[in-house]
Amino acid sequence: MHDLNGTTVAQDDAVAGTPATPTKAAIAKEDAAAAAKARRGKLFADLAPLIGLAVLAVAFVLAGTSAGTNMGYAVETLVNQSVIVIIIATGAIFIFAMGSFDISLGASTLVAAMVAGLVHNATGNLWLMLGASVLAAVTASLISATLAAVFNLPVFVTTVAMLSVLGAVAAALVQTTGGAQIRIDRSFAREYDTLTVKIIVAVAFLALCVFLFNYTRLGRVEKLMGGNPVTARLTGVSMKLTAIAAFAIAGLGVGLGAFLTALRTPTLTVTSASDIGMNILVAMVFGGMVISGGPRSRIYAAIIGGISMALLNQTMSIMLQGMAGGAGIAQMVRAVLFLAVVWLAASGFRTKVLPR
């Protein structure tokens, strides 16, 4: 020991195995590295859906060109497949942003489409048909939200119950026609089942949702509820009214999607639109939507995911055309990609620094 100021003692302690106390500079450097890693992870998670969309678009063009597919018709089919999912998924984002979960969207779409078909058959009026579809869908959504608010039940529980109720309602509506289906005049449906009508409906609804989600208090409150419901409650947010507003917007999207479904499929049965609910969930995940909701929720996830799903389906159809078991292979590919996207989205935020 050469002096009494502690310098040599500290060195001896280090040699003896006693860990040295990290300096402020070392702590700051470690925090900066963690923050940089968090930013890289967030950037990767944000860009992954766009990269996936670009890859699927290239694969679609290459597969279609090599197979000699009519690309004009393929693109039209692509729009027809994606637009309904995009509309309904965009409205559903208001529910998922709160950290809630609605599995009755497919059944609600079917019931609203059936109501639209019955109203058209009774009146022959396009606008009454549209209004009936929206009213039926919004009513079903508000029933789910109201039950959850009044009885303090998880939204997931009420939507499970509504799934069974709506299935029974669909069966009852079919029986009113005396048969097993509801038919809409095909010439009428063909007249309005056009890309122009679909694009107008989609653009109008998407513009409304983007404004409400990104530029109003409603969108901010929903993301706050999904990220930290306790903080939202302590800041005076009306959890029940916000949930009801979210379900009303989602119902509007379902109603518009059901209207287009009735035009697209003028013969409706109890199995029509049976895969819409799952397609919506997969599309949102493909688009980068965080199922837990919160501040990472993105309104554009429905658009990216809906187009990605349609591109994947079209590409798989072209590549597996005529192959035995092609449908099963396509389902397995979608399942693997779904799990991969979920893992990548989650891994982008596995950091020691809280997301800002």
Coordinates of C-alpha atoms in Angstrom, one line a residue:
M1 CA 0.0 0.0 0.0
H2 CA 1.8 3.2 -1.2
D3 CA -0.5 5.9 0.0
L4 CA -3.5 6.6 2.2
N5 CA -5.9 8.0 -0.4
G6 CA -7.4 4.7 -1.4
T7 CA -6.0 4.4 -4.9
T8 CA -3.8 1.4 -4.3
V9 CA -6.4 -0.1 -2.0
A10 CA -8.9 -0.1 -4.8
Q11 CA -6.4 -1.7 -7.1
D12 CA -5.7 -4.4 -4.5
D13 CA -9.4 -5.0 -4.1
A14 CA -9.9 -5.4 -7.9
V15 CA -7.0 -7.8 -7.9
A16 CA -8.6 -9.7 -5.0
G17 CA -11.8 -10.1 -7.0
T18 CA -14.0 -7.4 -5.6
P19 CA -16.1 -5.9 -8.4
A20 CA -15.4 -2.3 -9.2
T21 CA -18.4 0.1 -9.0
P22 CA -19.3 1.1 -12.6
T23 CA -18.8 4.8 -13.3
K24 CA -21.5 7.2 -14.6
A25 CA -19.9 7.2 -18.0
A26 CA -20.1 3.4 -18.2
I27 CA -23.7 3.4 -17.1
A28 CA -24.6 6.1 -19.6
K29 CA -22.8 4.2 -22.4
E30 CA -24.8 1.0 -21.5
D31 CA -28.1 2.9 -21.5
A32 CA -27.3 4.5 -24.8
A33 CA -26.5 1.1 -26.3
A34 CA -29.8 -0.3 -24.9
A35 CA -31.7 2.6 -26.3
A36 CA -30.0 2.2 -29.7
K37 CA -30.9 -1.5 -29.7
A38 CA -34.5 -0.6 -28.9
R39 CA -34.7 1.9 -31.8
R40 CA -33.3 -0.7 -34.2
G41 CA -35.8 -3.3 -33.0
K42 CA -38.7 -0.8 -33.4
L43 CA -37.5 0.2 -36.8
F44 CA -37.3 -3.5 -37.8
A45 CA -40.7 -4.2 -36.5
D46 CA -42.2 -1.2 -38.3
L47 CA -40.5 -2.1 -41.6
A48 CA -41.1 -5.8 -41.6
P49 CA -44.7 -5.7 -42.8
L50 CA -43.7 -3.4 -45.7
I51 CA -40.8 -5.7 -46.6
G52 CA -43.1 -8.7 -46.5
L53 CA -45.6 -6.9 -48.7
A54 CA -42.9 -6.1 -51.3
V55 CA -41.6 -9.7 -51.3
L56 CA -45.1 -11.1 -51.8
A57 CA -45.8 -8.6 -54.6
V58 CA -42.6 -9.7 -56.4
A59 CA -43.5 -13.4 -55.8
F60 CA -47.0 -12.8 -57.2
V61 CA -45.7 -11.1 -60.4
L62 CA -43.0 -13.8 -60.9
A63 CA -45.4 -16.7 -60.3
G64 CA -48.1 -15.2 -62.5
T65 CA -45.8 -14.4 -65.3
S66 CA -44.1 -17.8 -65.4
A67 CA -47.5 -19.6 -65.3
G68 CA -48.9 -17.4 -68.1
T69 CA -51.6 -16.0 -65.9
N70 CA -53.8 -13.2 -67.1
M71 CA -52.3 -10.6 -64.8
G72 CA -55.1 -8.0 -65.3
Y73 CA -57.7 -10.5 -64.2
A74 CA -55.4 -11.7 -61.3
V75 CA -55.1 -8.1 -60.0
E76 CA -58.9 -7.6 -60.2
T77 CA -59.3 -10.8 -58.2
L78 CA -56.7 -9.5 -55.8
V79 CA -58.7 -6.3 -55.1
N80 CA -61.9 -8.3 -54.8
Q81 CA -60.3 -10.5 -52.2
S82 CA -58.6 -7.8 -50.2
V83 CA -61.0 -4.9 -50.1
I84 CA -63.7 -6.5 -47.8
V85 CA -61.0 -7.7 -45.4
I86 CA -59.3 -4.3 -45.4
I87 CA -62.6 -2.5 -44.6
I88 CA -63.6 -4.8 -41.7
A89 CA -60.1 -5.1 -40.3
T90 CA -59.6 -1.3 -40.3
G91 CA -62.7 -0.9 -38.1
A92 CA -61.7 -3.8 -35.9
I93 CA -58.4 -2.0 -35.2
F94 CA -60.3 0.4 -32.9
I95 CA -61.2 -2.7 -30.7
F96 CA -57.8 -4.3 -30.8
A97 CA -56.0 -1.0 -30.0
M98 CA -57.7 -1.1 -26.6
G99 CA -56.3 -4.6 -26.0
S100 CA -59.7 -6.2 -26.6
F101 CA -60.5 -9.0 -28.9
D102 CA -63.6 -9.7 -31.1
I103 CA -64.0 -13.1 -32.6
S104 CA -67.6 -12.5 -33.8
L105 CA -66.7 -10.3 -36.7
G106 CA -67.3 -13.1 -39.3
A107 CA -70.7 -14.0 -37.9
S108 CA -71.7 -10.4 -37.6
T109 CA -70.7 -9.9 -41.3
L110 CA -72.9 -12.8 -42.3
V111 CA -76.0 -11.6 -40.4
A112 CA -75.6 -8.1 -41.8
A113 CA -75.2 -9.4 -45.3
M114 CA -78.4 -11.5 -44.9
V115 CA -80.3 -8.6 -43.5
A116 CA -79.1 -6.5 -46.5
G117 CA -80.3 -9.3 -48.9
L118 CA -83.7 -9.5 -47.3
V119 CA -84.2 -5.7 -47.4
H120 CA -83.2 -5.6 -51.0
N121 CA -85.6 -8.4 -51.9
A122 CA -88.4 -6.6 -50.1
T123 CA -87.7 -3.0 -51.4
G124 CA -85.3 -3.3 -54.4
N125 CA -83.6 -0.1 -53.1
L126 CA -79.8 0.0 -52.9
W127 CA -79.6 2.7 -50.2
L128 CA -82.0 0.9 -47.9
M129 CA -80.0 -2.3 -48.5
L130 CA -76.8 -0.4 -47.4
G131 CA -78.5 1.2 -44.4
A132 CA -79.9 -2.1 -43.2
S133 CA -76.5 -3.8 -43.5
V134 CA -74.8 -1.0 -41.4
L135 CA -77.7 -0.9 -38.9
A136 CA -77.6 -4.6 -38.3
A137 CA -73.8 -4.7 -37.9
V138 CA -73.6 -1.7 -35.6
T139 CA -76.4 -3.1 -33.5
A140 CA -74.6 -6.4 -33.1
S141 CA -71.4 -4.6 -32.1
L142 CA -73.1 -2.3 -29.6
I143 CA -74.8 -5.3 -28.0
S144 CA -71.4 -6.9 -27.3
A145 CA -70.0 -3.6 -26.0
T146 CA -73.0 -2.9 -23.8
L147 CA -73.0 -6.4 -22.3
A148 CA -69.3 -6.0 -21.4
A149 CA -69.9 -2.5 -19.9
V150 CA -73.0 -3.3 -17.9
F151 CA -72.0 -6.7 -16.5
N152 CA -68.2 -5.8 -16.3
L153 CA -67.3 -8.8 -18.4
P154 CA -64.2 -9.1 -20.6
V155 CA -65.0 -8.1 -24.2
F156 CA -63.7 -11.5 -25.3
V157 CA -66.4 -13.3 -23.3
T158 CA -69.2 -11.3 -24.7
T159 CA -68.0 -11.7 -28.3
V160 CA -67.8 -15.5 -27.8
A161 CA -71.5 -15.4 -26.6
M162 CA -72.4 -13.2 -29.6
L163 CA -70.7 -15.7 -31.9
S164 CA -73.3 -18.3 -30.9
V165 CA -76.2 -15.9 -30.9
L166 CA -75.4 -14.5 -34.4
G167 CA -75.0 -18.0 -35.7
A168 CA -78.6 -18.8 -34.5
V169 CA -79.8 -15.5 -36.0
A170 CA -78.3 -16.3 -39.4
A171 CA -80.0 -19.7 -39.3
A172 CA -83.4 -18.1 -38.5
L173 CA -83.0 -15.5 -41.3
V174 CA -82.4 -18.2 -43.8
Q175 CA -85.5 -20.0 -42.7
T176 CA -87.6 -17.0 -43.4
T177 CA -87.1 -17.6 -47.1
G178 CA -88.5 -21.1 -46.8
G179 CA -85.2 -22.6 -48.1
A180 CA -81.5 -22.9 -47.2
Q181 CA -80.3 -19.7 -48.7
I182 CA -81.0 -16.0 -49.4
R183 CA -80.7 -15.0 -53.0
I184 CA -80.3 -11.5 -54.4
D185 CA -81.0 -10.7 -58.0
R186 CA -77.8 -11.5 -59.8
S187 CA -78.2 -8.7 -62.4
F188 CA -78.6 -6.2 -59.7
A189 CA -75.6 -7.5 -57.8
R190 CA -73.5 -7.6 -60.9
E191 CA -74.4 -4.0 -61.7
Y192 CA -72.9 -2.7 -58.4
D193 CA -70.2 -5.3 -57.7
T194 CA -67.6 -3.2 -59.4
L195 CA -64.1 -2.0 -58.5
T196 CA -65.3 1.6 -58.6
V197 CA -68.0 1.0 -56.0
K198 CA -65.6 -1.0 -53.8
I199 CA -62.8 1.6 -54.0
I200 CA -65.2 4.4 -53.2
V201 CA -66.5 2.6 -50.1
A202 CA -63.1 1.6 -49.0
V203 CA -61.4 5.0 -49.5
A204 CA -64.3 6.9 -47.7
F205 CA -64.2 4.5 -44.7
L206 CA -60.4 4.4 -44.5
A207 CA -60.2 8.2 -44.6
L208 CA -62.7 8.4 -41.7
C209 CA -60.8 5.8 -39.6
V210 CA -57.4 7.4 -40.2
F211 CA -58.7 10.7 -39.1
L212 CA -60.4 9.3 -35.9
F213 CA -57.5 7.1 -35.0
N214 CA -54.6 9.4 -35.6
Y215 CA -56.0 12.9 -35.1
T216 CA -58.7 12.8 -32.5
R217 CA -58.8 12.1 -28.7
L218 CA -60.6 8.9 -29.3
G219 CA -57.6 7.3 -31.0
R220 CA -55.2 8.5 -28.4
V221 CA -57.4 7.3 -25.5
E222 CA -57.8 3.8 -27.1
K223 CA -54.1 3.4 -27.4
L224 CA -53.6 4.6 -23.8
M225 CA -56.2 2.0 -22.7
G226 CA -54.4 -0.7 -24.5
G227 CA -51.0 0.3 -23.2
N228 CA -51.9 1.1 -19.6
P229 CA -55.6 0.8 -18.6
V230 CA -54.8 1.8 -15.0
T231 CA -53.3 5.1 -16.1
A232 CA -56.2 5.6 -18.5
R233 CA -58.7 5.1 -15.7
L234 CA -56.8 7.4 -13.3
T235 CA -56.7 10.2 -15.9
G236 CA -60.5 10.2 -16.1
V237 CA -61.0 8.3 -19.3
S238 CA -64.5 6.8 -19.6
M239 CA -63.6 3.2 -20.3
K240 CA -67.1 2.1 -21.1
L241 CA -68.0 5.0 -23.5
T242 CA -64.6 4.6 -25.3
A243 CA -65.3 0.9 -25.8
I244 CA -68.8 1.6 -27.1
A245 CA -67.4 4.1 -29.5
A246 CA -64.8 1.6 -30.7
F247 CA -67.4 -1.1 -31.3
A248 CA -69.6 1.3 -33.1
I249 CA -66.9 2.2 -35.6
A250 CA -66.0 -1.5 -36.0
G251 CA -69.7 -2.2 -36.6
L252 CA -69.7 0.4 -39.3
G253 CA -66.8 -1.3 -41.0
V254 CA -68.6 -4.7 -40.7
G255 CA -71.8 -3.2 -42.2
L256 CA -69.9 -1.8 -45.2
G257 CA -68.0 -5.1 -45.7
A258 CA -71.3 -7.1 -45.4
F259 CA -72.9 -4.9 -48.0
L260 CA -70.1 -5.6 -50.4
T261 CA -70.2 -9.3 -49.5
A262 CA -73.9 -9.4 -50.4
L263 CA -73.1 -7.9 -53.8
R264 CA -70.1 -10.2 -54.3
T265 CA -71.9 -13.3 -53.2
P266 CA -75.6 -12.8 -54.0
T267 CA -76.5 -16.4 -52.8
L268 CA -76.0 -16.4 -49.0
T269 CA -76.0 -19.5 -46.8
V270 CA -75.1 -20.1 -43.1
T271 CA -71.6 -20.9 -44.2
S272 CA -71.0 -17.7 -46.2
A273 CA -68.3 -15.4 -44.9
S274 CA -67.2 -18.2 -42.5
D275 CA -63.5 -17.5 -43.0
I276 CA -63.7 -13.7 -42.7
G277 CA -63.1 -13.6 -39.0
M278 CA -59.8 -15.5 -39.2
N279 CA -58.7 -13.7 -42.3
I280 CA -59.2 -10.4 -40.5
L281 CA -57.0 -11.5 -37.5
V282 CA -54.3 -12.9 -39.8
A283 CA -54.4 -9.8 -42.0
M284 CA -53.9 -7.5 -39.0
V285 CA -51.0 -9.5 -37.7
F286 CA -49.4 -9.6 -41.2
G287 CA -49.8 -5.8 -41.3
G288 CA -47.9 -5.3 -38.1
M289 CA -50.8 -4.8 -35.7
V290 CA -49.9 -5.7 -32.1
I291 CA -52.7 -7.9 -30.8
S292 CA -52.1 -6.6 -27.2
G293 CA -52.9 -3.1 -28.5
G294 CA -51.4 0.0 -27.0
P295 CA -49.3 2.8 -28.5
R296 CA -47.8 0.5 -31.1
S297 CA -51.2 0.0 -32.8
R298 CA -51.1 1.2 -36.4
I299 CA -54.2 2.0 -38.5
Y300 CA -52.4 1.1 -41.7
A301 CA -51.8 -2.5 -40.5
A302 CA -55.2 -3.5 -42.0
I303 CA -54.3 -2.1 -45.4
I304 CA -50.9 -3.8 -45.6
G305 CA -52.1 -7.0 -44.1
G306 CA -55.2 -7.2 -46.3
I307 CA -53.2 -6.8 -49.5
S308 CA -50.5 -9.2 -48.2
M309 CA -53.0 -11.9 -47.5
A310 CA -54.6 -11.5 -50.9
L311 CA -51.1 -11.6 -52.6
L312 CA -50.2 -14.7 -50.6
N313 CA -53.5 -16.4 -51.5
Q314 CA -53.2 -15.6 -55.2
T315 CA -49.5 -16.6 -55.4
M316 CA -50.3 -19.9 -53.7
S317 CA -53.2 -20.6 -56.0
I318 CA -51.1 -20.0 -59.0
M319 CA -48.2 -22.1 -57.8
L320 CA -50.3 -25.0 -56.5
Q321 CA -52.8 -25.1 -59.3
G322 CA -53.7 -28.7 -60.2
M323 CA -51.6 -30.1 -57.4
A324 CA -53.2 -32.7 -55.1
G325 CA -53.6 -31.4 -51.6
G326 CA -52.9 -27.9 -52.7
A327 CA -55.4 -26.3 -50.4
G328 CA -53.9 -28.1 -47.4
I329 CA -50.4 -27.0 -48.4
A330 CA -51.6 -23.4 -48.7
Q331 CA -53.1 -23.5 -45.2
M332 CA -49.8 -24.8 -43.8
V333 CA -47.8 -22.1 -45.5
R334 CA -50.1 -19.4 -44.1
A335 CA -49.9 -20.9 -40.6
V336 CA -46.1 -20.9 -40.8
L337 CA -45.9 -17.3 -42.1
F338 CA -48.4 -16.2 -39.4
L339 CA -46.2 -17.7 -36.6
A340 CA -43.1 -16.2 -38.2
V341 CA -44.6 -12.7 -38.4
V342 CA -45.9 -12.9 -34.8
W343 CA -42.4 -13.9 -33.6
L344 CA -40.7 -11.2 -35.6
A345 CA -43.1 -8.5 -34.3
A346 CA -42.6 -9.6 -30.7
S347 CA -38.8 -9.9 -31.0
G348 CA -38.5 -6.3 -32.2
F349 CA -39.5 -5.1 -28.7
R350 CA -37.7 -7.6 -26.5
T351 CA -35.4 -4.9 -25.0
K352 CA -34.6 -3.6 -21.5
V353 CA -35.8 -0.2 -22.4
L354 CA -39.5 0.6 -22.2
P355 CA -41.0 1.6 -25.7
R356 CA -41.6 5.3 -26.1

